XYZ file of C-alpha atoms in Angstrom:
649
model
C -14.603 -3.724 -15.382
C -18.048 -5.176 -15.652
C -18.486 -8.719 -16.812
C -19.890 -9.185 -20.279
C -20.099 -11.804 -22.978
C -17.047 -11.556 -25.202
C -16.863 -12.795 -28.728
C -13.776 -14.699 -29.840
C -11.199 -12.605 -31.683
C -11.404 -12.660 -35.465
C -9.387 -15.201 -37.351
C -7.285 -12.470 -38.911
C -5.888 -11.437 -35.531
C -5.182 -15.052 -34.621
C -3.201 -15.552 -37.752
C -0.485 -13.132 -36.726
C 2.283 -15.478 -35.689
C 5.728 -14.771 -34.287
C 8.790 -17.010 -34.109
C 10.630 -16.850 -30.796
C 14.062 -18.318 -30.122
C 15.257 -19.380 -26.686
C 17.628 -16.434 -26.275
C 14.801 -13.964 -26.913
C 12.548 -15.737 -24.410
C 15.329 -15.828 -21.817
C 15.989 -12.103 -22.204
C 12.279 -11.363 -21.697
C 12.105 -13.630 -18.661
C 15.080 -11.975 -16.989
C 13.839 -8.456 -17.753
C 10.266 -9.056 -16.559
C 10.935 -11.728 -13.949
C 9.257 -9.907 -11.003
C 6.084 -9.286 -13.043
C 5.922 -12.883 -14.274
C 6.425 -14.318 -10.780
C 3.680 -12.020 -9.440
C 1.386 -13.206 -12.251
C 2.052 -16.836 -11.349
C 1.603 -16.180 -7.614
C -1.766 -14.504 -8.145
C -2.995 -17.219 -10.500
C -2.046 -20.093 -8.193
C -4.765 -21.159 -5.745
C -4.398 -19.540 -2.280
C -5.171 -22.942 -0.751
C -1.522 -23.897 -1.394
C -0.430 -21.600 1.428
C 1.794 -18.581 0.993
C 5.126 -20.416 1.390
C 4.353 -23.024 -1.271
C 2.748 -20.402 -3.548
C 5.969 -18.363 -3.428
C 8.224 -21.306 -4.241
C 5.853 -22.669 -6.889
C 5.536 -19.256 -8.568
C 9.311 -18.979 -8.859
C 9.615 -22.580 -10.079
C 6.937 -22.186 -12.761
C 8.465 -18.919 -14.000
C 11.949 -20.370 -14.165
C 10.629 -23.401 -16.073
C 8.803 -21.193 -18.594
C 11.697 -21.201 -21.053
C 11.109 -23.466 -24.073
C 13.153 -26.645 -24.091
C 15.783 -27.162 -26.726
C 17.238 -24.583 -29.084
C 14.585 -24.688 -31.798
C 12.534 -21.495 -32.268
C 8.903 -21.591 -31.074
C 5.970 -20.368 -33.142
C 3.556 -18.205 -31.170
C 0.148 -16.646 -31.770
C 0.397 -13.658 -29.410
C -2.455 -12.059 -27.481
C -2.363 -8.496 -28.742
C -2.679 -5.417 -26.537
C -2.648 -1.678 -26.801
C -1.885 1.332 -24.641
C 0.848 1.761 -22.063
C 1.778 -1.901 -22.016
C 2.275 -2.137 -25.769
C 6.061 -2.240 -25.305
C 5.864 -5.583 -23.526
C 3.162 -6.898 -25.844
C 5.276 -6.197 -28.913
C 7.971 -8.438 -27.435
C 7.178 -11.986 -28.629
C 9.567 -13.397 -26.048
C 7.593 -11.870 -23.190
C 4.262 -12.980 -24.667
C 5.522 -16.554 -25.011
C 6.938 -16.764 -21.494
C 3.774 -15.236 -20.024
C 1.639 -17.791 -21.859
C 3.720 -20.657 -20.481
C 3.565 -19.203 -16.948
C -0.220 -18.888 -17.087
C -0.601 -22.378 -18.560
C 1.469 -24.092 -15.855
C -0.103 -21.995 -13.070
C -3.532 -23.144 -14.248
C -2.323 -26.743 -14.320
C -0.985 -26.397 -10.766
C -4.482 -25.486 -9.592
C -6.067 -28.642 -10.997
C -7.099 -31.280 -8.425
C -5.141 -34.506 -8.307
C -7.034 -37.466 -9.754
C -6.880 -41.117 -8.954
C -5.250 -43.422 -11.462
C -3.789 -40.389 -13.257
C -0.154 -39.370 -13.095
C 0.068 -35.783 -11.770
C 1.563 -33.109 -13.967
C 4.897 -31.650 -12.964
C 3.356 -28.310 -12.011
C 0.958 -30.043 -9.581
C 3.807 -31.378 -7.452
C 5.780 -29.420 -4.846
C 8.657 -27.746 -6.687
C 12.030 -29.477 -6.279
C 13.758 -26.143 -6.970
C 13.942 -23.531 -5.646
C 13.783 -25.112 -2.201
C 14.380 -23.623 1.233
C 14.897 -25.747 4.343
C 14.069 -24.540 7.833
C 12.374 -21.312 6.712
C 8.955 -20.193 5.572
C 8.977 -17.449 2.925
C 6.077 -15.136 2.273
C 5.521 -11.612 0.866
C 5.011 -8.599 3.070
C 1.486 -8.846 4.413
C -1.126 -6.334 3.358
C -4.108 -5.051 5.272
C -7.809 -5.751 5.434
C -8.277 -4.749 1.782
C -5.791 -7.331 0.536
C -7.365 -9.914 2.831
C -10.796 -9.235 1.333
C -9.416 -9.416 -2.223
C -7.591 -12.656 -1.444
C -10.851 -14.199 -0.247
C -12.673 -13.092 -3.386
C -9.953 -14.436 -5.647
C -9.845 -17.744 -3.788
C -13.568 -18.161 -4.478
C -12.964 -17.952 -8.247
C -11.996 -20.827 -10.465
C -8.381 -20.838 -11.635
C -9.252 -19.614 -15.177
C -11.390 -16.780 -13.753
C -8.616 -15.827 -11.348
C -6.162 -15.739 -14.256
C -8.586 -13.610 -16.275
C -8.957 -11.104 -13.422
C -5.177 -10.840 -13.004
C -4.620 -10.426 -16.744
C -7.195 -7.631 -16.759
C -5.947 -5.820 -13.679
C -2.199 -6.472 -13.722
C -1.403 -6.884 -17.421
C -4.120 -4.436 -18.615
C -5.052 -6.757 -21.473
C -8.348 -6.244 -23.329
C -10.886 -9.057 -23.152
C -10.307 -10.425 -26.693
C -6.594 -10.774 -25.963
C -7.352 -12.506 -22.655
C -9.653 -14.960 -24.445
C -6.911 -15.810 -26.937
C -4.337 -16.274 -24.187
C -6.614 -18.477 -22.040
C -7.544 -20.596 -25.046
C -3.864 -21.091 -25.849
C -3.305 -21.995 -22.179
C -5.845 -24.813 -22.440
C -8.946 -23.235 -20.867
C -12.109 -24.857 -22.229
C -14.424 -21.848 -21.858
C -12.510 -18.526 -21.774
C -15.736 -16.487 -22.108
C -17.140 -18.061 -18.940
C -13.877 -17.336 -17.124
C -14.068 -13.658 -18.116
C -17.681 -13.448 -17.009
C -16.853 -15.000 -13.625
C -13.885 -12.641 -13.193
C -16.302 -9.730 -13.536
C -17.787 -10.644 -10.131
C -14.728 -9.117 -8.446
C -14.814 -5.270 -8.565
C -12.436 -3.603 -10.981
C -11.742 -0.964 -8.314
C -9.493 -3.521 -6.607
C -7.103 -3.824 -9.566
C -4.717 -1.438 -7.791
C -4.284 -3.960 -4.981
C -2.729 -6.463 -7.402
C 0.466 -4.364 -7.299
C 0.494 -4.416 -3.490
C 3.550 -5.826 -1.655
C 1.139 -8.520 -0.408
C 1.381 -10.111 -3.868
C 5.108 -9.582 -4.542
C 6.886 -12.958 -4.309
C 10.227 -11.265 -4.997
C 10.167 -9.184 -1.808
C 9.923 -11.725 0.965
C 9.880 -12.111 4.721
C 11.423 -15.187 6.320
C 10.270 -16.984 9.426
C 11.367 -20.324 10.853
C 9.246 -23.331 10.129
C 7.395 -24.950 12.985
C 10.362 -25.282 15.313
C 8.376 -27.197 17.868
C 7.208 -29.733 15.314
C 10.764 -30.211 14.064
C 11.977 -30.800 17.587
C 9.087 -33.159 18.162
C 10.063 -35.257 15.138
C 13.686 -35.449 16.261
C 12.649 -36.663 19.672
C 10.234 -39.148 18.144
C 13.073 -40.737 16.231
C 14.762 -41.543 19.572
C 11.811 -42.271 21.828
C 8.110 -41.861 21.118
C 7.240 -41.385 24.764
C 9.793 -38.612 25.225
C 8.476 -36.871 22.093
C 4.968 -36.752 23.558
C 6.282 -35.130 26.731
C 8.369 -32.556 24.834
C 5.514 -31.728 22.440
C 3.089 -31.281 25.308
C 5.462 -28.889 27.051
C 6.082 -26.831 23.911
C 2.531 -26.702 22.631
C 0.783 -26.264 25.958
C -2.011 -23.720 25.791
C -3.100 -21.322 28.578
C -5.511 -22.423 31.291
C -9.032 -23.716 30.911
C -10.520 -20.270 31.424
C -9.235 -19.187 28.006
C -11.045 -19.724 24.739
C -9.674 -20.438 21.244
C -7.228 -17.892 19.872
C -8.452 -17.917 16.264
C -5.650 -17.279 13.776
C -2.925 -16.944 16.429
C 0.161 -19.147 16.392
C 0.817 -21.640 19.230
C 1.645 -20.096 22.582
C 5.332 -19.873 23.424
C 5.491 -17.602 26.505
C 3.729 -18.053 29.836
C 5.222 -15.351 32.015
C 2.716 -13.276 34.033
C 3.229 -10.066 32.022
C 2.648 -11.831 28.702
C -0.469 -13.563 30.009
C -1.848 -10.285 31.380
C -1.423 -8.684 27.961
C -3.494 -11.496 26.430
C -6.361 -11.322 28.922
C -9.338 -9.352 27.509
C -10.517 -8.764 31.081
C -7.484 -6.570 31.706
C -7.957 -4.229 28.738
C -7.962 -0.604 29.816
C -10.664 1.854 28.752
C -11.261 5.577 29.130
C -14.510 7.197 30.186
C -16.652 9.041 27.665
C -15.747 12.391 29.269
C -12.054 11.728 29.943
C -10.960 14.184 27.245
C -13.014 16.944 28.868
C -11.948 16.139 32.422
C -8.232 15.973 31.624
C -8.032 18.569 28.851
C -6.004 16.103 26.795
C -6.615 15.437 23.107
C -4.760 12.188 22.535
C -5.616 8.508 22.185
C -5.494 7.888 25.942
C -8.781 9.788 26.286
C -10.648 7.857 23.570
C -13.444 5.762 25.092
C -14.092 2.206 23.913
C -16.757 2.259 21.203
C -18.488 -0.194 18.886
C -21.153 -2.863 19.206
C -18.698 -5.652 20.103
C -16.766 -4.124 23.023
C -18.151 -6.839 25.305
C -17.325 -9.706 22.926
C -14.579 -11.351 25.009
C -13.942 -14.059 22.433
C -13.262 -11.459 19.705
C -11.025 -9.405 21.986
C -9.140 -12.531 23.022
C -8.480 -13.420 19.397
C -7.303 -9.884 18.635
C -4.868 -9.884 21.563
C -3.578 -13.364 20.767
C -2.978 -12.531 17.099
C -1.147 -9.346 18.052
C 1.100 -11.331 20.385
C 1.817 -14.178 17.964
C 0.327 -13.877 14.465
C -0.062 -17.237 12.778
C 0.593 -18.199 9.179
C -2.925 -17.237 8.063
C -2.583 -13.685 9.446
C -1.715 -10.881 7.039
C 0.492 -8.480 8.988
C 1.187 -4.928 7.759
C 3.627 -2.807 9.756
C 4.165 0.884 9.018
C 7.776 1.887 8.393
C 9.593 2.502 11.664
C 7.010 0.658 13.771
C 7.974 -2.173 16.117
C 6.201 -5.385 15.186
C 6.371 -7.167 18.549
C 3.565 -7.858 21.025
C 2.196 -5.263 23.417
C 4.283 -5.005 26.625
C 1.177 -4.966 28.815
C -2.621 -4.766 28.662
C -3.425 -2.243 25.901
C -6.287 0.262 25.736
C -9.426 -0.721 23.845
C -10.569 1.967 21.405
C -13.098 0.121 19.247
C -14.634 -3.275 18.633
C -17.456 -3.637 16.133
C -18.683 -4.715 12.742
C -17.391 -2.730 9.771
C -18.780 -3.751 6.392
C -18.007 -7.500 6.150
C -15.440 -7.537 8.938
C -15.153 -7.542 12.697
C -12.628 -4.839 13.602
C -10.776 -4.161 16.853
C -8.623 -1.065 17.491
C -6.105 -1.198 20.347
C -3.556 1.326 21.648
C -0.477 0.420 23.712
C 0.806 3.968 24.213
C 3.128 3.868 21.205
C 1.210 2.010 18.499
C -2.260 1.479 17.123
C -3.132 -2.120 16.281
C -6.050 -2.789 13.951
C -7.259 -6.378 13.961
C -9.775 -7.437 11.318
C -11.393 -10.797 10.634
C -14.168 -11.811 8.216
C -17.596 -12.217 9.744
C -17.785 -15.802 8.531
C -14.229 -17.023 9.191
C -12.275 -16.064 12.356
C -9.562 -18.519 11.308
C -7.982 -15.882 9.047
C -7.231 -12.320 10.000
C -5.347 -9.122 9.190
C -3.226 -7.150 11.634
C -2.073 -3.575 10.941
C 0.416 -1.860 13.256
C 1.239 1.827 13.014
C 3.313 4.119 15.188
C 1.497 7.052 16.850
C 3.760 8.029 19.743
C 3.256 11.644 20.749
C 0.061 11.971 18.694
C -2.150 14.785 19.893
C -4.720 17.157 18.423
C -5.017 16.548 14.694
C -2.737 13.515 14.917
C -5.206 11.809 17.252
C -8.423 12.994 15.587
C -9.251 9.925 13.488
C -8.248 6.370 12.631
C -9.092 4.267 9.590
C -11.641 1.598 10.482
C -11.613 -0.100 7.098
C -11.483 0.138 3.335
C -13.815 -1.671 0.968
C -14.755 -1.276 -2.699
C -12.556 1.793 -3.122
C -14.003 3.590 -0.076
C -12.602 4.399 3.354
C -14.387 4.681 6.704
C -13.011 6.423 9.813
C -13.488 6.366 13.573
C -13.232 9.937 14.875
C -12.108 11.290 18.244
C -14.716 11.978 20.955
C -14.159 15.734 20.616
C -15.137 15.742 16.926
C -18.540 17.331 16.328
C -18.842 17.269 12.541
C -17.365 15.624 9.467
C -17.306 16.514 5.770
C -15.547 15.545 2.565
C -13.505 18.129 0.659
C -12.051 17.652 -2.815
C -8.548 18.980 -2.264
C -7.956 19.296 -6.016
C -11.058 21.483 -6.497
C -11.157 24.145 -3.770
C -14.137 25.917 -5.355
C -16.364 22.852 -5.002
C -18.418 23.042 -1.770
C -17.592 20.520 0.946
C -19.988 17.579 1.268
C -21.413 16.821 4.673
C -20.470 13.348 5.909
C -22.756 11.338 8.181
C -21.323 10.712 11.649
C -22.841 8.084 13.968
C -23.172 8.475 17.724
C -20.071 6.383 18.305
C -17.984 8.575 15.964
C -17.973 6.366 12.866
C -18.132 8.154 9.517
C -20.006 7.051 6.444
C -17.691 5.645 3.748
C -16.394 7.873 0.954
C -13.980 7.501 -1.959
C -10.373 6.750 -0.991
C -8.183 8.436 -3.644
C -5.056 6.642 -2.436
C -6.570 3.346 -3.641
C -7.163 4.560 -7.196
C -4.944 3.974 -10.193
C -4.774 5.882 -13.444
C -5.220 9.597 -13.979
C -5.861 11.662 -10.844
C -8.495 14.359 -11.205
C -9.727 14.628 -7.607
C -8.468 13.935 -4.103
C -11.119 13.621 -1.399
C -9.951 14.327 2.148
C -11.680 14.194 5.526
C -12.549 17.554 7.102
C -13.297 17.399 10.830
C -14.770 20.073 13.097
C -13.986 19.818 16.808
C -15.798 21.061 19.893
C -14.106 24.476 19.668
C -15.146 24.986 16.040
C -11.665 24.373 14.633
C -11.283 22.368 11.439
C -8.660 19.866 10.332
C -7.950 18.176 7.017
C -6.787 14.551 7.062
C -5.974 12.289 4.135
C -5.785 8.517 3.865
C -2.377 7.302 2.691
C -3.182 3.577 3.071
C -2.289 3.345 6.754
C -4.291 3.184 9.992
C -3.441 6.753 10.998
C -4.310 9.398 8.364
C -1.875 12.216 7.576
C -2.598 15.784 8.692
C -2.417 18.440 5.951
C -1.090 21.890 6.879
C -0.060 25.120 5.168
C 2.326 27.971 5.935
C 5.961 28.613 6.793
C 7.235 25.832 9.064
C 8.421 26.762 12.518
C 9.561 24.772 15.537
C 7.629 27.155 17.804
C 4.391 27.264 15.814
C 3.351 24.363 13.548
C 1.744 25.087 10.191
C -1.892 26.093 10.031
C -4.429 23.467 9.086
C -4.880 23.212 5.334
C -8.567 24.094 5.686
C -7.384 27.681 6.244
C -6.094 27.880 2.644
C -7.355 24.910 0.616
C -6.619 26.646 -2.706
C -2.887 26.436 -1.957
C -3.080 22.646 -1.966
C -5.184 22.325 -5.137
C -2.370 22.084 -7.747
C -0.465 19.556 -5.654
C -3.231 17.360 -4.227
C -2.521 14.427 -6.525
C 1.168 14.462 -5.592
C 0.131 12.933 -2.249
C -0.065 9.581 -4.039
C 3.747 9.516 -4.085
C 3.956 9.197 -0.269
C 1.476 6.381 0.275
C 2.434 3.715 2.841
C 5.496 5.682 4.005
C 4.484 6.302 7.622
C 3.646 9.948 6.933
C 2.486 12.038 9.898
C 1.998 15.467 8.318
C 2.376 17.109 4.915
C 2.893 20.864 4.794
C 2.558 23.149 1.761
C 4.370 26.484 1.954
C 4.164 29.174 -0.724
C 7.600 30.677 -0.209
C 7.788 33.035 -3.223
C 5.759 34.607 -6.050
C 7.611 35.466 -9.253
C 6.601 37.558 -12.294
C 7.088 35.563 -15.502
C 9.775 37.010 -17.833
C 7.394 37.540 -20.769
C 4.929 39.531 -18.670
C 2.170 36.924 -19.050
C 1.465 36.735 -15.355
C 2.865 35.455 -12.094
C 3.752 32.020 -10.781
C 3.990 30.650 -7.255
C 6.861 28.717 -5.753
C 5.586 26.144 -3.240
C 7.521 23.740 -1.053
C 5.745 20.616 0.206
C 7.370 18.638 3.007
C 6.398 15.289 4.504
C 7.166 14.459 8.124
C 6.989 10.869 9.342
C 6.133 9.249 12.655
C 9.622 7.750 12.869
C 11.444 11.036 12.227
C 13.545 9.696 9.352
C 12.181 9.566 5.831
C 11.366 13.258 5.418
C 11.049 14.561 1.863
C 10.968 18.111 0.525
C 9.655 19.024 -2.937
C 9.663 22.425 -4.605
C 6.946 22.923 -7.195
C 6.369 25.768 -9.631
C 2.720 26.654 -10.141
C 2.284 28.611 -13.377
C -0.951 29.631 -15.128
C -0.336 26.690 -17.503
C 0.051 24.148 -14.672
C 2.262 23.050 -11.799
C 5.373 20.851 -11.933
C 8.104 19.653 -9.578
C 11.439 21.440 -9.923
C 13.504 19.884 -7.131
C 13.366 17.162 -4.500
C 15.528 16.160 -1.555
C 15.333 13.527 1.170
C 16.511 13.862 4.759
C 17.352 17.566 4.564
C 16.360 20.253 7.091
C 15.420 22.786 4.390
C 11.750 23.707 4.173
C 11.199 22.270 7.650
C 10.882 23.473 11.247
C 14.623 23.079 11.843
C 15.527 25.273 8.832
C 12.570 27.310 7.519
C 14.431 28.421 4.384
C 14.408 27.058 0.850
C 16.038 27.882 -2.488
C 15.062 26.280 -5.801
C 15.346 26.713 -9.559
C 13.479 25.326 -12.519
C 13.033 25.685 -16.285
C 10.236 27.696 -17.880
C 9.308 28.321 -21.517
C 7.202 31.217 -22.743
C 4.354 30.930 -25.253
C 6.736 32.360 -27.856
C 9.189 29.510 -27.257
C 11.820 31.413 -25.264
C 13.475 29.276 -22.557
C 14.525 30.528 -19.130
C 15.909 29.219 -15.885
C 13.973 30.741 -12.996
C 15.087 30.692 -9.361
C 13.556 31.828 -6.091
C 14.371 31.827 -2.399
C 12.175 32.155 0.644
C 11.749 35.292 2.732
C 15.079 36.395 4.132
C 17.058 35.559 0.989
C 18.989 38.682 -0.055
C 20.791 37.376 -3.164
C 20.548 34.489 -5.647
C 23.243 33.285 -8.077
C 23.521 30.661 -10.833
C 26.839 29.263 -12.054
C 28.018 26.476 -14.319
C 25.913 25.783 -17.408
C 24.029 29.052 -16.843
C 25.375 32.156 -15.121
C 23.510 35.010 -13.517
C 22.854 36.717 -10.211
C 20.436 39.148 -8.658
C 19.802 40.956 -5.417
C 16.704 39.825 -3.595
C 15.103 36.415 -3.683
C 14.178 36.143 -7.398
C 16.227 35.463 -10.535
C 15.348 34.849 -14.208
C 18.074 34.002 -16.760
C 17.692 33.017 -20.444
C 18.903 29.452 -20.911
C 18.804 26.625 -23.406
C 16.442 23.742 -22.790
C 17.972 21.147 -20.486
C 20.635 23.518 -19.184
C 21.863 22.805 -15.666
C 23.458 25.139 -13.173
C 24.557 25.316 -9.554
C 22.276 27.451 -7.397
C 23.386 29.348 -4.310
C 21.869 32.039 -2.158
C 22.681 34.320 0.755
C 20.436 35.000 3.755
C 20.135 38.312 5.550
C 22.394 37.038 8.348
C 25.145 36.227 5.825
C 24.598 32.478 5.816
C 25.065 30.719 2.467
C 22.409 28.235 1.311
C 22.252 25.848 -1.634
C 19.343 24.944 -3.842
C 17.483 21.663 -3.521
C 18.606 18.948 -5.925
C 17.083 19.303 -9.379
C 14.185 16.979 -10.100
C 15.100 16.756 -13.796
């Protein structure tokens, strides 16, 4: 949303008052507690540190209830659209106003000869001793947004969050900020416009969720130091020096890394940038291997020992200022030995380092102007070869994504997966294999009308389609019947098959997805003779093995929709390349049916329960009332019985 001067709301809208009792406010607080705590956390100044921001956000939200039992009169900030349900709840509007007001007060500087307000002091409750609490860390995008928000004033930060998280229109935000005590709400809105609206989606990231927390011990060494100091100051100095001793004089500063705690030879070797391994530029040709071990080190900072040292140190022991994001199923510990350097260079406003330890890819990113803060992303890539090792995400900025491609890649393009008839767009590729940035659909919110994916051409002329799902390693898109002996064909062989389901990829973001396969397993004539419809099964496979998901979707001339879904099942996968599904369908005349289909090799299909019917072959259509449910079974040519996937209704 672009910044603009906003006129105050008319007096008529301000005159609409609501009376809220304590019970109504309490019910709203309990129902919307996670949203209110997130709002407080985002409004509080990042300078408080993540642990204190978490505790303060909870304290301010819990103290948002009005005191006493007397009803409170409120002039609510009105809203429209999808959030109107919350906005029509005066209890929620009141509690939100009180949360924003106290969060803004907490960001005010302490003044001499003035008694601080309660919200400016460390919260007495909730309180946690011996632990630091902080949300799950995001990636480089969240780090960049956090820096931009920290540069705003507290009212501007609140305005940005109310726009992006609460979806409030500007007049409503002005009313709310004025009620919260902001002197110049229009100036706050204008300042908030300096942060791109494309980053609103990041406000719902786990990075900003104070209700889903990680716990780490507080500074154990400092606590031990204080205990020793109480007995003998001299002994405390000796103990502290032993615990906080840094590596030898030949080492430089470690940036955002935590204090060193291990000095065994293997750990020190893993932290020495001089021991990083690299591959030659022609290693992939000489060995015939197409995996990460044959990627040469690229980028304009591969000789920057200080940068590499910081990256290795942060990987080994990330400090409090490091935002760590770990893909599901990935080990978060340090590298067991000197890793392989894949890239070190400047990417947009960051310095980025990519490292590979044989099982994981680590992406370290730090701002060009502040190496004291950093982001670390870890993702599992064991066994990656071919398409799985063809590209890595270098960075995301302003809604775009940029990749580093494998040395065997000879061309890059962008394909809109949702519009197969639109020609692919050539994508610039530098000599070191870096692509130009292009739109990252996984970062968008709202209605999905396109889904841009990366199309790569290798040295043999083969093409591969990869999509960004908000992780370091993109997911490979394939088509065709799954088989343990022969994996699915690349989706570039039949892009039209993916078109109706492209936007469904948003449902598997940040899940550690390795591949997504689309398989058209049946084509069925519609009962009214209006045409044919395709049955398609999409299946996600993950790097960790667990977490697979199969969806059956029915693609009719009027549109496609999901009919069934199942997690952790072999159906529709290499281990069991069979699938059986059913779903409702209504004709243009209003007649309702329950349609069912099985994959090739299904010799009979039967429905029982709420709807009964059977047929030889792999297709079945039975008249049924809307909402009718039935049990679906089928028989394969070898006599084996199979069941339908669980209904998605």
